[in-house]
Amino acid sequence: MRILLVDDSKTMRNIQKSVLSQLGYTDIEEACDGQDALSKVGAYAPEMLLVDWNMPNMDGLTFVKTYRKTDKTTPIIMVTTEAEKSRVIEAIKAGVNNYVVKPFTPDLLGQRIRETLDKTGAKAA
Amino acid sequence: MRELIPGLTLDIDTDRLAARLAIVANVEAVDSPTIIAALEGEGITRTQIDEEAIAVALAAARAGPHDAEPTEAVVARGTPVHHGRNARVDIEPDLAEQLDRQRAVLSKTAGEAERAKVCDEADVSHYEVNALCVVAPGQRIGRELDAEPGDDGLDIFGKVVGAREGREIALKLDGAARDGAGVITAKHAGLLLIDPTHVTVSKELRLPGAVDFTTGHVRFPGDAEIADGVRDNFRVEVGGTITVRNLVEAATLKSGVDIILERGMAARNKGRIDAGRDLSARYLDSVTGTVGRDLIVENEITGCDIAVARRVISPKATMVSGLIRAADSVELAEVGSAARAQAGVLAGTSPKVEQTARSLLALAPRVLADVAAAQERLKTLRSIGGKMSPAQAEELTELEFAVASGQGRMEPIARAMLRAGEVLESCRRAGVIVQGTIHAGSKVSVAGVEAIIKRSLEGPITVAADDQGTALVRDQRTGSAVELSSVAEVGALEGSVDLAAVRAAVDELSPGLAERVEAERAKAGKVICGDAGAKIAA
């Protein structure tokens, strides 16, 4: 399964990669902001995306809105420090399927990924 | 050659396929019809006579001066026979060339000169002659061709020369397969051998001579049997067993399975042996190497440095000098010499496992410290009240991950340490058995201690640790024992891991792991660990 990680923090991407690898997902691509992600989705054709909210150049919410214009089904998990209810609703309206608030434990991230895949019927590793 | 008519001589080839006429210069009284009639008179059939050739030759002879050489011409021609070809294998060109070289090397009857030719023809280093035709699994060998019929011939007298028909052959394949189009490929890696009725890919290589400049280095996936020796600087690397019937000089031998030296090896500190399993030899002189299982020497071991992964079983062999390290027990007839040559026998040493245990012992406190530091920082951050900044949230996530990942590493490290400790503990029970004499000055190591023997000891004796880990010298005839320290200068073996420290580290990383593992094994019905010293203790 192809998974795209969109986060400006290399450390956070490494953490997510490690959790995904423990879950059996190893085909992973990385992008450092929304613009970078938009330039990669065409060729990489991800089957799931983990997206940070606050990033330079293009933030996660703008990226999700733009991406959803062309792809309405690929599951997206927002991984962010934005925990307010209104922000969560805003993200879900934009097309996010699930939400993980930082700080999170590896177990919680793993649980959210599994939940999202189950709900969207995406294939397992 | 005889005169056909005056001035003309006729010569007929022995195969009766051509007739040659020599016409003297300036001949006047002869014309073409006369010559043709004369040829027919000789029995040559008209259809085989080349009238144009006669006319040309006659004209040339007439035109020449009186003293010119006679003009010669082929004036009748038969049709040569084309014999049929038997069914055969059209071998791939590169393999065909390689097979030619191989034939000389593998032939028992080929002389030195023929073998040397292989070497001289090679356009690479003589060590890399590559005289053997070794094929890989699935490699195309060639294509089977059907028999071809022949075409009869006709001699100048009109007699039919019968052609031999090509014969079909039931080609037998061994280690090779053919497809519907007759393409033959190797089923497995091996030596390609082809004769008119067989295509064989052999897992065994039998060299009738030595490994030398005629063969170059030998690299072979199966077993190799060398009827003669292995010369200086040559390499023999095989996946199976190497058997050498004569002397191995300062060469390099590497096997996936056993190495059997029917004579021995005089390596002059340059040769090397690495046996995947057992190494057996009559003698070993100045050899360096490793043995994957047991070392068996009949007569003498001199000046060697060999690491043995299991036992040394050489109850009749004298180890004059050098160093042998074995993970399990060592049995020899004699160790050292009256001249106090440097001989060292280390039983129950496993450098790789000791190294692993040392690395893990160094790693364990670092992992514990990292986890503790991350947990401490987590505690501090969590205790800060109020809304968390994004940076703090990210740091907390990183710390959560650091703790989880560190804790995740502890159990595998503890399990690896536990296993290494068990192996080393088993090794420490191994001993040295000497049937004859251990000479003064010899070094013996058992149970993690190293001893220099102060006075010669007469065997049969066993040097091994008792249940409390004390190294003893036991007389096998009387059963009496003395502490090793009473007959030798004893000290800790350099690089030997402290097993108590290993056990403590395992407990700290994963409390109760030893008991859990014990229970897991009992459930799985497994034998917990090998007992290297059991036989010695018995």
JSON list of N, CA, C and O in Angstrom, two decimals, chain B residues 505-526:
[
{"chain": "B", "resi": 505, "resn": "ALA", "atom": "N", "xyz": [22.41, -7.94, 33.51]},
{"chain": "B", "resi": 505, "resn": "ALA", "atom": "CA", "xyz": [21.91, -7.02, 32.48]},
{"chain": "B", "resi": 505, "resn": "ALA", "atom": "C", "xyz": [20.59, -7.53, 31.91]},
{"chain": "B", "resi": 505, "resn": "ALA", "atom": "O", "xyz": [19.67, -6.75, 31.64]},
{"chain": "B", "resi": 506, "resn": "VAL", "atom": "N", "xyz": [20.49, -8.85, 31.72]},
{"chain": "B", "resi": 506, "resn": "VAL", "atom": "CA", "xyz": [19.24, -9.43, 31.21]},
{"chain": "B", "resi": 506, "resn": "VAL", "atom": "C", "xyz": [18.10, -9.12, 32.17]},
{"chain": "B", "resi": 506, "resn": "VAL", "atom": "O", "xyz": [17.01, -8.71, 31.76]},
{"chain": "B", "resi": 507, "resn": "ASP", "atom": "N", "xyz": [18.37, -9.29, 33.46]},
{"chain": "B", "resi": 507, "resn": "ASP", "atom": "CA", "xyz": [17.34, -9.03, 34.48]},
{"chain": "B", "resi": 507, "resn": "ASP", "atom": "C", "xyz": [16.90, -7.58, 34.48]},
{"chain": "B", "resi": 507, "resn": "ASP", "atom": "O", "xyz": [15.72, -7.27, 34.66]},
{"chain": "B", "resi": 508, "resn": "GLU", "atom": "N", "xyz": [17.88, -6.67, 34.30]},
{"chain": "B", "resi": 508, "resn": "GLU", "atom": "CA", "xyz": [17.56, -5.25, 34.34]},
{"chain": "B", "resi": 508, "resn": "GLU", "atom": "C", "xyz": [16.73, -4.84, 33.11]},
{"chain": "B", "resi": 508, "resn": "GLU", "atom": "O", "xyz": [15.78, -4.07, 33.21]},
{"chain": "B", "resi": 509, "resn": "LEU", "atom": "N", "xyz": [17.10, -5.39, 31.95]},
{"chain": "B", "resi": 509, "resn": "LEU", "atom": "CA", "xyz": [16.38, -5.05, 30.71]},
{"chain": "B", "resi": 509, "resn": "LEU", "atom": "C", "xyz": [14.98, -5.64, 30.70]},
{"chain": "B", "resi": 509, "resn": "LEU", "atom": "O", "xyz": [14.03, -5.01, 30.24]},
{"chain": "B", "resi": 510, "resn": "SER", "atom": "N", "xyz": [14.88, -6.87, 31.15]},
{"chain": "B", "resi": 510, "resn": "SER", "atom": "CA", "xyz": [13.59, -7.55, 31.08]},
{"chain": "B", "resi": 510, "resn": "SER", "atom": "C", "xyz": [13.44, -8.49, 32.28]},
{"chain": "B", "resi": 510, "resn": "SER", "atom": "O", "xyz": [13.74, -9.68, 32.18]},
{"chain": "B", "resi": 511, "resn": "PRO", "atom": "N", "xyz": [12.99, -7.94, 33.41]},
{"chain": "B", "resi": 511, "resn": "PRO", "atom": "CA", "xyz": [12.91, -8.76, 34.62]},
{"chain": "B", "resi": 511, "resn": "PRO", "atom": "C", "xyz": [12.09, -10.03, 34.40]},
{"chain": "B", "resi": 511, "resn": "PRO", "atom": "O", "xyz": [11.04, -9.99, 33.77]},
{"chain": "B", "resi": 512, "resn": "GLY", "atom": "N", "xyz": [12.65, -11.13, 34.89]},
{"chain": "B", "resi": 512, "resn": "GLY", "atom": "CA", "xyz": [11.94, -12.42, 34.79]},
{"chain": "B", "resi": 512, "resn": "GLY", "atom": "C", "xyz": [12.01, -13.07, 33.42]},
{"chain": "B", "resi": 512, "resn": "GLY", "atom": "O", "xyz": [11.35, -14.08, 33.16]},
{"chain": "B", "resi": 513, "resn": "LEU", "atom": "N", "xyz": [12.85, -12.53, 32.52]},
{"chain": "B", "resi": 513, "resn": "LEU", "atom": "CA", "xyz": [12.91, -13.09, 31.16]},
{"chain": "B", "resi": 513, "resn": "LEU", "atom": "C", "xyz": [13.39, -14.54, 31.15]},
{"chain": "B", "resi": 513, "resn": "LEU", "atom": "O", "xyz": [12.84, -15.38, 30.44]},
{"chain": "B", "resi": 514, "resn": "ALA", "atom": "N", "xyz": [14.43, -14.84, 31.97]},
{"chain": "B", "resi": 514, "resn": "ALA", "atom": "CA", "xyz": [14.98, -16.20, 31.97]},
{"chain": "B", "resi": 514, "resn": "ALA", "atom": "C", "xyz": [13.88, -17.21, 32.28]},
{"chain": "B", "resi": 514, "resn": "ALA", "atom": "O", "xyz": [13.78, -18.25, 31.61]},
{"chain": "B", "resi": 515, "resn": "GLU", "atom": "N", "xyz": [13.05, -16.89, 33.27]},
{"chain": "B", "resi": 515, "resn": "GLU", "atom": "CA", "xyz": [11.97, -17.82, 33.64]},
{"chain": "B", "resi": 515, "resn": "GLU", "atom": "C", "xyz": [10.94, -17.92, 32.52]},
{"chain": "B", "resi": 515, "resn": "GLU", "atom": "O", "xyz": [10.44, -19.00, 32.21]},
{"chain": "B", "resi": 516, "resn": "ARG", "atom": "N", "xyz": [10.64, -16.76, 31.91]},
{"chain": "B", "resi": 516, "resn": "ARG", "atom": "CA", "xyz": [9.64, -16.78, 30.83]},
{"chain": "B", "resi": 516, "resn": "ARG", "atom": "C", "xyz": [10.14, -17.63, 29.65]},
{"chain": "B", "resi": 516, "resn": "ARG", "atom": "O", "xyz": [9.40, -18.42, 29.07]},
{"chain": "B", "resi": 517, "resn": "VAL", "atom": "N", "xyz": [11.42, -17.45, 29.33]},
{"chain": "B", "resi": 517, "resn": "VAL", "atom": "CA", "xyz": [11.99, -18.21, 28.21]},
{"chain": "B", "resi": 517, "resn": "VAL", "atom": "C", "xyz": [11.98, -19.70, 28.53]},
{"chain": "B", "resi": 517, "resn": "VAL", "atom": "O", "xyz": [11.66, -20.54, 27.67]},
{"chain": "B", "resi": 518, "resn": "GLU", "atom": "N", "xyz": [12.33, -20.00, 29.78]},
{"chain": "B", "resi": 518, "resn": "GLU", "atom": "CA", "xyz": [12.33, -21.41, 30.23]},
{"chain": "B", "resi": 518, "resn": "GLU", "atom": "C", "xyz": [10.93, -22.01, 30.01]},
{"chain": "B", "resi": 518, "resn": "GLU", "atom": "O", "xyz": [10.78, -23.11, 29.48]},
{"chain": "B", "resi": 519, "resn": "ALA", "atom": "N", "xyz": [9.91, -21.23, 30.41]},
{"chain": "B", "resi": 519, "resn": "ALA", "atom": "CA", "xyz": [8.53, -21.70, 30.28]},
{"chain": "B", "resi": 519, "resn": "ALA", "atom": "C", "xyz": [8.14, -21.85, 28.82]},
{"chain": "B", "resi": 519, "resn": "ALA", "atom": "O", "xyz": [7.51, -22.84, 28.42]},
{"chain": "B", "resi": 520, "resn": "GLU", "atom": "N", "xyz": [8.56, -20.86, 28.00]},
{"chain": "B", "resi": 520, "resn": "GLU", "atom": "CA", "xyz": [8.25, -20.93, 26.56]},
{"chain": "B", "resi": 520, "resn": "GLU", "atom": "C", "xyz": [8.84, -22.20, 25.95]},
{"chain": "B", "resi": 520, "resn": "GLU", "atom": "O", "xyz": [8.22, -22.89, 25.15]},
{"chain": "B", "resi": 521, "resn": "ARG", "atom": "N", "xyz": [10.09, -22.50, 26.35]},
{"chain": "B", "resi": 521, "resn": "ARG", "atom": "CA", "xyz": [10.76, -23.68, 25.78]},
{"chain": "B", "resi": 521, "resn": "ARG", "atom": "C", "xyz": [10.12, -24.97, 26.26]},
{"chain": "B", "resi": 521, "resn": "ARG", "atom": "O", "xyz": [9.99, -25.92, 25.50]},
{"chain": "B", "resi": 522, "resn": "ALA", "atom": "N", "xyz": [9.75, -24.96, 27.53]},
{"chain": "B", "resi": 522, "resn": "ALA", "atom": "CA", "xyz": [9.11, -26.16, 28.06]},
{"chain": "B", "resi": 522, "resn": "ALA", "atom": "C", "xyz": [7.81, -26.41, 27.30]},
{"chain": "B", "resi": 522, "resn": "ALA", "atom": "O", "xyz": [7.48, -27.54, 26.94]},
{"chain": "B", "resi": 523, "resn": "LYS", "atom": "N", "xyz": [7.11, -25.31, 26.99]},
{"chain": "B", "resi": 523, "resn": "LYS", "atom": "CA", "xyz": [5.84, -25.42, 26.26]},
{"chain": "B", "resi": 523, "resn": "LYS", "atom": "C", "xyz": [6.11, -25.93, 24.85]},
{"chain": "B", "resi": 523, "resn": "LYS", "atom": "O", "xyz": [5.37, -26.76, 24.31]},
{"chain": "B", "resi": 524, "resn": "ALA", "atom": "N", "xyz": [7.19, -25.43, 24.27]},
{"chain": "B", "resi": 524, "resn": "ALA", "atom": "CA", "xyz": [7.51, -25.84, 22.90]},
{"chain": "B", "resi": 524, "resn": "ALA", "atom": "C", "xyz": [8.21, -27.19, 22.87]},
{"chain": "B", "resi": 524, "resn": "ALA", "atom": "O", "xyz": [8.46, -27.75, 21.80]},
{"chain": "B", "resi": 525, "resn": "GLY", "atom": "N", "xyz": [8.58, -27.69, 24.06]},
{"chain": "B", "resi": 525, "resn": "GLY", "atom": "CA", "xyz": [9.22, -29.00, 24.13]},
{"chain": "B", "resi": 525, "resn": "GLY", "atom": "C", "xyz": [10.62, -29.01, 23.58]},
{"chain": "B", "resi": 525, "resn": "GLY", "atom": "O", "xyz": [11.11, -30.00, 23.04]},
{"chain": "B", "resi": 526, "resn": "LYS", "atom": "N", "xyz": [11.32, -27.88, 23.73]},
{"chain": "B", "resi": 526, "resn": "LYS", "atom": "CA", "xyz": [12.67, -27.79, 23.16]},
{"chain": "B", "resi": 526, "resn": "LYS", "atom": "C", "xyz": [13.73, -28.11, 24.19]},
{"chain": "B", "resi": 526, "resn": "LYS", "atom": "O", "xyz": [13.55, -27.86, 25.38]}
]
